PDB file of C-alpha atoms and ligand atoms in Angstrom:
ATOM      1  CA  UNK A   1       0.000   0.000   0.000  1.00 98.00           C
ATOM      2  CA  UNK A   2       1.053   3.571  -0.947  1.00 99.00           C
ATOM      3  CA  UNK A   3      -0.057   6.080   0.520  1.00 99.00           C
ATOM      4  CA  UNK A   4       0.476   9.625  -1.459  1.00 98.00           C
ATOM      5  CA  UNK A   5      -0.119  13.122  -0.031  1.00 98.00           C
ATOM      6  CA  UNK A   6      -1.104  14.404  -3.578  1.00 98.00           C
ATOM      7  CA  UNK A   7      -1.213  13.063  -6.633  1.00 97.00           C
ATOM      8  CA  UNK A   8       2.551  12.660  -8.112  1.00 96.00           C
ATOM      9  CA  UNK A   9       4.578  12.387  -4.913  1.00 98.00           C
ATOM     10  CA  UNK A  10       4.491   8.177  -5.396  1.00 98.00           C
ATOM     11  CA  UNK A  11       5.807   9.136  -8.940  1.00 98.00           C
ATOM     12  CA  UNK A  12       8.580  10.912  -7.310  1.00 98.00           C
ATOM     13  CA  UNK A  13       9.068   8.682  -4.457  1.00 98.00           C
ATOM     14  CA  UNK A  14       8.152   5.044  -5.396  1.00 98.00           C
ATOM     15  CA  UNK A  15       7.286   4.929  -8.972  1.00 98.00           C
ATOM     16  CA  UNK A  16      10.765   3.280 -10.232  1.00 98.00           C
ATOM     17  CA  UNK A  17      10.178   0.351  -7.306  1.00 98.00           C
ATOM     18  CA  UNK A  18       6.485  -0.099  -7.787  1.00 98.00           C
ATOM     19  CA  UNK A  19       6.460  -1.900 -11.021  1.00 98.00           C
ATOM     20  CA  UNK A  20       9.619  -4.118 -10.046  1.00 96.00           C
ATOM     21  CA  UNK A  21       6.971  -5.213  -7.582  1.00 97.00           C
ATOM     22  CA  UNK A  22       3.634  -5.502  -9.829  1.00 97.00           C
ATOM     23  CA  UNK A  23       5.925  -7.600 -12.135  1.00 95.00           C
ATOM     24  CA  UNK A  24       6.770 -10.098  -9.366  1.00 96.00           C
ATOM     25  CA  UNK A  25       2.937 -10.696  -8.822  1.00 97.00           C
ATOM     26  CA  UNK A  26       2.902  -8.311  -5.579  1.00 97.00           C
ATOM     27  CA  UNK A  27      -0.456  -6.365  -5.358  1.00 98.00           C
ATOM     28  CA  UNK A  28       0.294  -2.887  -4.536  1.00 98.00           C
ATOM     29  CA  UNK A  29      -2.359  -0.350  -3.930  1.00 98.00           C
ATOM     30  CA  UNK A  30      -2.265   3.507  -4.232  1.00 98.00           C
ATOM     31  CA  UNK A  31      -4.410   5.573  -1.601  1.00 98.00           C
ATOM     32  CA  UNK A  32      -4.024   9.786  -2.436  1.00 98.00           C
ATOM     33  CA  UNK A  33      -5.166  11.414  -0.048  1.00 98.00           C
ATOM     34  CA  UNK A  34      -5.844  15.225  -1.264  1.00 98.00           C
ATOM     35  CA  UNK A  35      -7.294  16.160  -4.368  1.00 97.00           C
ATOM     36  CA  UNK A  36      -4.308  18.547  -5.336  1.00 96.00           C
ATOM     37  CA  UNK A  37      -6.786  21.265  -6.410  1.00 95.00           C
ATOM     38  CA  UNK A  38      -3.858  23.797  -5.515  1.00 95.00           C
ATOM     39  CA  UNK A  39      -1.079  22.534  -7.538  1.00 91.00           C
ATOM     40  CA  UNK A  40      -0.794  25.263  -9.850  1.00 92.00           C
ATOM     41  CA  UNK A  41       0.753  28.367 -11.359  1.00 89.00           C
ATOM     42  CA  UNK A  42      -2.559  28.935 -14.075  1.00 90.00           C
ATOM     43  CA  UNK A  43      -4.664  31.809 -12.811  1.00 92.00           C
ATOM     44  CA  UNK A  44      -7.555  30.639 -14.886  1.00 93.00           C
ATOM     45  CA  UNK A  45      -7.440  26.869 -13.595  1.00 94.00           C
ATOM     46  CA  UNK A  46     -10.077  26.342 -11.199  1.00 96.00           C
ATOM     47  CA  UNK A  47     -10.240  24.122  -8.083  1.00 96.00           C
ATOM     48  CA  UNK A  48     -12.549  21.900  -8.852  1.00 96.00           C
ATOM     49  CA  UNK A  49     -11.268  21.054 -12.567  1.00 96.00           C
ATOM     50  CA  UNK A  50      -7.811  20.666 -11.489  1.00 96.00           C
ATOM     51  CA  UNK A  51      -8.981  18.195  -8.979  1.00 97.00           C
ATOM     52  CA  UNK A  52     -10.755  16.298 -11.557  1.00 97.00           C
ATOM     53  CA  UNK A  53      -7.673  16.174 -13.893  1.00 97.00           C
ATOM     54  CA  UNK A  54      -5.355  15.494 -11.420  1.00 97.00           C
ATOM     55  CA  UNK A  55      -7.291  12.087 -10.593  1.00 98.00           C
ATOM     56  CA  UNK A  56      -7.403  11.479 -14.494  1.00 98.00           C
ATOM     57  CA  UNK A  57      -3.533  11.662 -14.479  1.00 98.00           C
ATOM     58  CA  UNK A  58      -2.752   9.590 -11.170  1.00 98.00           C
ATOM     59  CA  UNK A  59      -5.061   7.073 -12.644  1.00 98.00           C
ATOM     60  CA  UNK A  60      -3.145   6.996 -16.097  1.00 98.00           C
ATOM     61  CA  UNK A  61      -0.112   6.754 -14.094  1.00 98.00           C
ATOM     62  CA  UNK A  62      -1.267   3.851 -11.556  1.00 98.00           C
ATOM     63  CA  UNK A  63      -1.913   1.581 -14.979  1.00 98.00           C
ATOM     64  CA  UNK A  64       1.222   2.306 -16.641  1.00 98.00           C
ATOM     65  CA  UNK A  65       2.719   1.088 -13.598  1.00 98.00           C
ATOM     66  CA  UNK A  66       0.934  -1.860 -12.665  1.00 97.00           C
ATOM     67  CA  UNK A  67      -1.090  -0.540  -9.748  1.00 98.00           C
ATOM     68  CA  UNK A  68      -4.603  -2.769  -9.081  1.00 94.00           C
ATOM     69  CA  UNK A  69      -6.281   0.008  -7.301  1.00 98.00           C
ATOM     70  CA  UNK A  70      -6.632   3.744  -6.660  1.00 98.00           C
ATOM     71  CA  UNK A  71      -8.643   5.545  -3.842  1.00 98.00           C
ATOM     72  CA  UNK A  72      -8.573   8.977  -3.371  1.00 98.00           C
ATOM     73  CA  UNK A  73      -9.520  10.587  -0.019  1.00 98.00           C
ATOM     74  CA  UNK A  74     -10.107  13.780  -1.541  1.00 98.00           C
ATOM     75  CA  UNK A  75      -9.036  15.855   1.232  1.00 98.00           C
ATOM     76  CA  UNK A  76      -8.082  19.645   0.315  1.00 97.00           C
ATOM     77  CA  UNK A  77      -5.263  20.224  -1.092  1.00 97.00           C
ATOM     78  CA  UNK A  78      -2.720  22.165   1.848  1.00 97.00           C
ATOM     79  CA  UNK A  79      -5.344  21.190   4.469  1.00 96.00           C
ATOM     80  CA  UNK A  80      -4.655  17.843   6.058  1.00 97.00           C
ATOM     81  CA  UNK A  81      -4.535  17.625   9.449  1.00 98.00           C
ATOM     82  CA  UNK A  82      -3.850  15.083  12.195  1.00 98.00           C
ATOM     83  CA  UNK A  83      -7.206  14.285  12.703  1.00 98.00           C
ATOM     84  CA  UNK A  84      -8.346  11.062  14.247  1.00 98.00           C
ATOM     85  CA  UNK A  85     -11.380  10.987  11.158  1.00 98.00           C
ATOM     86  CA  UNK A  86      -8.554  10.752   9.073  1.00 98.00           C
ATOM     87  CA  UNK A  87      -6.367   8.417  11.251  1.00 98.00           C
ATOM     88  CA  UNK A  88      -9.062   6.047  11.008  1.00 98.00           C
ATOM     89  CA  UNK A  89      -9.611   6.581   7.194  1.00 98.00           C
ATOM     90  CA  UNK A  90      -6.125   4.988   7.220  1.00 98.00           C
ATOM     91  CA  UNK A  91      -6.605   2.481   9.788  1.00 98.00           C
ATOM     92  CA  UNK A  92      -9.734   1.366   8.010  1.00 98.00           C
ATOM     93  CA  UNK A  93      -7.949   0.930   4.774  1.00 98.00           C
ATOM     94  CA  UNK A  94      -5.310  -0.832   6.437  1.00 98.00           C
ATOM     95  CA  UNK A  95      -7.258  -3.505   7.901  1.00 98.00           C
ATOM     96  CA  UNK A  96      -9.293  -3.952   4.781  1.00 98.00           C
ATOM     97  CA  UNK A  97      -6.438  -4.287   2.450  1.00 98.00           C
ATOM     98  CA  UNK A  98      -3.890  -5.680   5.052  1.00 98.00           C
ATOM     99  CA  UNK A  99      -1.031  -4.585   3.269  1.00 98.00           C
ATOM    100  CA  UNK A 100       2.425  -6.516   4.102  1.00 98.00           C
ATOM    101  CA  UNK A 101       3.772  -3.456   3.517  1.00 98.00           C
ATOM    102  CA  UNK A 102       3.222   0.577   3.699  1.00 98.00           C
ATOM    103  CA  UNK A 103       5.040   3.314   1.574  1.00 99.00           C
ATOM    104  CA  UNK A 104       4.745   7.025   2.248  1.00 99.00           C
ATOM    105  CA  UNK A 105       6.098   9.995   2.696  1.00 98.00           C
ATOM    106  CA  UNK A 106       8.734  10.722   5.911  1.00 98.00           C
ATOM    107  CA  UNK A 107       7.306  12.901   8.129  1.00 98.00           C
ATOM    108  CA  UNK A 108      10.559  13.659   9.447  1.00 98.00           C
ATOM    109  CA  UNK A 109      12.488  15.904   6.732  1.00 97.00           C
ATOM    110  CA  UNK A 110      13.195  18.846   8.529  1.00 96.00           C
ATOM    111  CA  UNK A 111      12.808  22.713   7.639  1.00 95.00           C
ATOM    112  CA  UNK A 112      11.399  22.962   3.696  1.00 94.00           C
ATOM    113  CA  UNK A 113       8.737  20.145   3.373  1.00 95.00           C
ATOM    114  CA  UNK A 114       5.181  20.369   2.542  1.00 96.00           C
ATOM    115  CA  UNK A 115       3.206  20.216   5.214  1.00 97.00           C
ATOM    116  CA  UNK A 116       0.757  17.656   3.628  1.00 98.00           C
ATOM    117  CA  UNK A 117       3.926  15.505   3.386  1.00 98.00           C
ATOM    118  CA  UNK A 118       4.981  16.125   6.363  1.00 98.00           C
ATOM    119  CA  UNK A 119       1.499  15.053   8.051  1.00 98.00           C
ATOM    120  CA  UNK A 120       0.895  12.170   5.524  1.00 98.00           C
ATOM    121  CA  UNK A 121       3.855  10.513   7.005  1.00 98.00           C
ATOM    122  CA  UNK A 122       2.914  11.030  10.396  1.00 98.00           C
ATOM    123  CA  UNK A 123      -0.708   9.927  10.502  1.00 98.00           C
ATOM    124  CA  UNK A 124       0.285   6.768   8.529  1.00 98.00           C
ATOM    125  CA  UNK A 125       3.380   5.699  10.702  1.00 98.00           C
ATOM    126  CA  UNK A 126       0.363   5.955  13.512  1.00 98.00           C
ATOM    127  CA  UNK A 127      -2.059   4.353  11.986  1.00 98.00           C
ATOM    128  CA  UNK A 128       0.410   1.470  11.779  1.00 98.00           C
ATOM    129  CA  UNK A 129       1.703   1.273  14.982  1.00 97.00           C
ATOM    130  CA  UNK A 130      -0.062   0.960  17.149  1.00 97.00           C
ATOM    131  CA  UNK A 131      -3.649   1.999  15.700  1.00 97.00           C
ATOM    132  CA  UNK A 132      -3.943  -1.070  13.175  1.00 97.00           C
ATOM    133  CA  UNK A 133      -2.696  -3.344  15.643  1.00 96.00           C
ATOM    134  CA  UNK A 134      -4.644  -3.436  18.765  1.00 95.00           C
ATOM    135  CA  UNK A 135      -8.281  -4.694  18.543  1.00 92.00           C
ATOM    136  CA  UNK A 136      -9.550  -2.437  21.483  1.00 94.00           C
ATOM    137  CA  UNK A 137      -7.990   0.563  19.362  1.00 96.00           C
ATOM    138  CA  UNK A 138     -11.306   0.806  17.075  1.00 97.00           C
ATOM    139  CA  UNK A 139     -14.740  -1.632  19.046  1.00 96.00           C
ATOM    140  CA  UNK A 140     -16.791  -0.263  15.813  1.00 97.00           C
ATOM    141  CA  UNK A 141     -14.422  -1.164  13.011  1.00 97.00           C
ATOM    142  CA  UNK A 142     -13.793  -4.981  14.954  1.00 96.00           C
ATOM    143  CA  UNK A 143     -18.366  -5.015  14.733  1.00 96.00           C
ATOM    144  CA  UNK A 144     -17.676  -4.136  11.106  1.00 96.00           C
ATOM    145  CA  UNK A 145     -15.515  -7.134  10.715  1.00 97.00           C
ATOM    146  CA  UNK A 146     -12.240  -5.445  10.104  1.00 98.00           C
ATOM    147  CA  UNK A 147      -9.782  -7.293  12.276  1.00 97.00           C
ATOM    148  CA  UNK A 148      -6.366  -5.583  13.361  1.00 98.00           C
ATOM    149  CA  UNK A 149      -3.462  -5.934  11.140  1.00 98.00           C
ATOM    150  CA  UNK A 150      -0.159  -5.958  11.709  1.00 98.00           C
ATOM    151  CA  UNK A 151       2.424  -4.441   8.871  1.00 98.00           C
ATOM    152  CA  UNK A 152       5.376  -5.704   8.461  1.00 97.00           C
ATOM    153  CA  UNK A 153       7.510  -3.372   6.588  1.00 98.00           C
ATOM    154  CA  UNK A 154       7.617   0.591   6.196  1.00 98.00           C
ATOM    155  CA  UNK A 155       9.305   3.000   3.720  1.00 98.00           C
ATOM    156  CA  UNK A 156       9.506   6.206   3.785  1.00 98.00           C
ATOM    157  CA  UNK A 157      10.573   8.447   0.694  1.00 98.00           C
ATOM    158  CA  UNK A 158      11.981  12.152   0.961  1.00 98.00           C
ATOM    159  CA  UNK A 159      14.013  11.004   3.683  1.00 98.00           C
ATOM    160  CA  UNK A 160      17.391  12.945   4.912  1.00 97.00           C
ATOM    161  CA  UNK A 161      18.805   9.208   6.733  1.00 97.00           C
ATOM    162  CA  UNK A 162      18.040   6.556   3.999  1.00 97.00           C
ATOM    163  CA  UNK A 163      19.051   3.380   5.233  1.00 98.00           C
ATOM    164  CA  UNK A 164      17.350   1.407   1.818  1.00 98.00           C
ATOM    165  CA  UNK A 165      18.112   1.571  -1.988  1.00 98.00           C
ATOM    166  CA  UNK A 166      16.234  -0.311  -4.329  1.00 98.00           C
ATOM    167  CA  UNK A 167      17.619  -0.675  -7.852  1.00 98.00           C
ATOM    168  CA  UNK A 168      15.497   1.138 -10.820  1.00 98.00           C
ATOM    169  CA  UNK A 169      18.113   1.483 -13.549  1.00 98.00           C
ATOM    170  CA  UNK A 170      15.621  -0.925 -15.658  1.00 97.00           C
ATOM    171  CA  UNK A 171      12.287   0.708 -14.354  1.00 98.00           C
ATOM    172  CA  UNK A 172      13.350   4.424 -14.860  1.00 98.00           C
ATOM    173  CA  UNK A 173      12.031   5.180 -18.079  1.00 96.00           C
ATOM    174  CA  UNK A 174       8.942   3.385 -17.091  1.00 97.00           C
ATOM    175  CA  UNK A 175       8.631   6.166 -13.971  1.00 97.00           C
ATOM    176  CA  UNK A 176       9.585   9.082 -15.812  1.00 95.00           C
ATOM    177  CA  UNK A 177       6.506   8.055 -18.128  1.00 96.00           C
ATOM    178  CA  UNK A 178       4.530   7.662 -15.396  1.00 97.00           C
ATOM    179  CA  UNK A 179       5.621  11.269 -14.089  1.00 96.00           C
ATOM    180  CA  UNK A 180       4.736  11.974 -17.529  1.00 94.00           C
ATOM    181  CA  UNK A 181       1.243  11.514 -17.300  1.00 96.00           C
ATOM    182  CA  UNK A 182       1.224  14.361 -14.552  1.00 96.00           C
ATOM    183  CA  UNK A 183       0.743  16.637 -17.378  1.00 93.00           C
ATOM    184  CA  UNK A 184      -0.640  19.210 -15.217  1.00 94.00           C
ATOM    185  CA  UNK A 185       2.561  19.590 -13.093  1.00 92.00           C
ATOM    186  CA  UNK A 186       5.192  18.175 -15.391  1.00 84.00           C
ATOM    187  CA  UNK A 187       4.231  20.489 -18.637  1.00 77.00           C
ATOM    188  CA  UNK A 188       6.506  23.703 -17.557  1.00 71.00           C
ATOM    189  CA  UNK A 189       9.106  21.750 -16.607  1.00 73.00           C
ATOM    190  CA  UNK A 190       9.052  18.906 -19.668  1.00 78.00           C
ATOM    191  CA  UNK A 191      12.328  19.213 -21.514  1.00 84.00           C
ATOM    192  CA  UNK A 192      15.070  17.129 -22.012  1.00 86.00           C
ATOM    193  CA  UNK A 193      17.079  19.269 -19.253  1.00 91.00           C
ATOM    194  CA  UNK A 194      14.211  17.942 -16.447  1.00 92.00           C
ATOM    195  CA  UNK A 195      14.639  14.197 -17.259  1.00 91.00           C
ATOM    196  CA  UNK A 196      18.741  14.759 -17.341  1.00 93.00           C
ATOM    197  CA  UNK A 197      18.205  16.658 -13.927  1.00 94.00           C
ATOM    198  CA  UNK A 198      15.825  13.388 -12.977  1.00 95.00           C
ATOM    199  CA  UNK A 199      18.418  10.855 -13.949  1.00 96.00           C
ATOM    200  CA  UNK A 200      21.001  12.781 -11.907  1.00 97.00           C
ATOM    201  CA  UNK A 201      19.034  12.859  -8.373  1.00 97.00           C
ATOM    202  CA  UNK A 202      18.445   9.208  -8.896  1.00 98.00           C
ATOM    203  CA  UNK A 203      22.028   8.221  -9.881  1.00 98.00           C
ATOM    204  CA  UNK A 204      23.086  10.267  -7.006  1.00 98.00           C
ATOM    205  CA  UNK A 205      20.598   8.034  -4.461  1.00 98.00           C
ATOM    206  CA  UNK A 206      22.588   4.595  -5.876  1.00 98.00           C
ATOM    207  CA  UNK A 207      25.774   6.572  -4.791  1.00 96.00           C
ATOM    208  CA  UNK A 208      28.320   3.126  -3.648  1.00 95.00           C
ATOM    209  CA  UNK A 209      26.014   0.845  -4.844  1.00 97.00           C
ATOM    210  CA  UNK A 210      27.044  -0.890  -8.477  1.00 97.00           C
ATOM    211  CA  UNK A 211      23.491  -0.298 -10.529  1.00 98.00           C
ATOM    212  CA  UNK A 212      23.043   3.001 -11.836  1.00 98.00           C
ATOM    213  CA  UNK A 213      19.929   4.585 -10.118  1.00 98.00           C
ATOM    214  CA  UNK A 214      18.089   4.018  -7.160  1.00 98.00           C
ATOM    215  CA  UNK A 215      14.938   5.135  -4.989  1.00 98.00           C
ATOM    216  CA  UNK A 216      16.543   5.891  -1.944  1.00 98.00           C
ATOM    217  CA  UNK A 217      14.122   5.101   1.430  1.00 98.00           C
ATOM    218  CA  UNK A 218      14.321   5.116   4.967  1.00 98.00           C
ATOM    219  CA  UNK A 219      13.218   1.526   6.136  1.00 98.00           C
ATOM    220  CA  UNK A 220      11.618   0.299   9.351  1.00 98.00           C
ATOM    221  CA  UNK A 221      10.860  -3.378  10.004  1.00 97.00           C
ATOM    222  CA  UNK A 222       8.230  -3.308  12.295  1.00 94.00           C
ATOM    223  CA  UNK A 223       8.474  -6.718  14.625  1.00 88.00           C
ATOM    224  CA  UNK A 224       6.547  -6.411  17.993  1.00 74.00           C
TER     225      UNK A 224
HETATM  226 ZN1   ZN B 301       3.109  16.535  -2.700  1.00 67.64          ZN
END
């Protein structure tokens, strides 16, 4: 399960990894949870149809890559909060799905990070541990039938300690296409200059390793 803030921040983070996984039969599952209805520099877009093309594009990008399923929280855009609605929105989806394992955003980059990143990351990693866990944490969601769930595995992307690389130097043109389909936030900055620029942040996360370019994540095995 991936969990995005907005749509094209799994492109960024996870996209080169994702369909190294959908290839080996692994079921992975995309949950966005704003609508991105701010993510632009057009003064005559409005809201409401960004929103709608920004779900177009994430969708376009989840089949390129192999992704079964896409649901979108449609929170606004700069507006999530650590709420405990939206805890359990996670929780919820976590014990329906019961993902072996949970990608997002690190809520721990420091200074410049988008807040919505930055509270993505932390209402996930609690919805985790211990929310998805204990049975007594949720009474209506056990009467609903969804049973706790324990994840195994965590990565975070956008972190400043990565302690995980995972090779992409096969599945990179496959992600830049899929960051492709983000026509709405790729368009100004489309050129071969951006995808050189691309390749370089992405050799520079397989730095010591001997493939060419990585996603670079901070990893927690979750055991108790
Ligand atoms: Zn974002």
């Amino acid at each position: 399960m991936v969990v995005t803030p907005h749509p094209d921040d799994a492109e960024y983070g996870v996209a080169g990894t994702v369909p190294r996984w959908t290839r080996e039969g692994k079921q992975v599952i995309y949950v966005v949870c704003t609508n991105g209805d701010k993510g632009t520099s057009d003064v005559n877009m409005k809201p409401e149809q960004l929103a709608e093309i920004r779900e177009k594009e994430q969708m376009a990008a989840a089949k390129l890559l192999g992704v079964g399923e896409v649901i979108f929280l449609r929170h606004p855009d700069q507006g999530l909060e650590d709420t405990p609605s939206f805890r359990k929105q996670v929780v919820r989806l976590i014990r329906l799905y019961r993902p072996e394992m949970v990608v997002t955003s690190d809520p721990y980059r420091r200074y410049i990070w988008h807040r919505d990143h930055r509270i993505t990351g932390q209402v996930v990693l609690d919805a985790v541990f211990p929310y998805s866990r204990d049975h007594l944490a949720y009474p209506d969601l056990l009467k609903e039938g969804l049973q706790p769930h324990r994840v195994h595995e965590m990565l975070f992307w956008g972190s400043e300690e990565p302690n995980y690389r995972s090779d992409i130097t096969e599945t990179f043109d496959l992600k830049i296409s899929a960051l492709r389909c983000h026509k709405s936030q790729i368009e100004p900055l489309d050129s071969p200059q951006w995808e050189a620029w691309l390749r370089q942040r992405y050799r520079a996360m397989a730095e010591g390793e001997d493939y060419e370019l990585a996603e670079a994540f901070h990893r927690v095995e979750i055991s108790w």
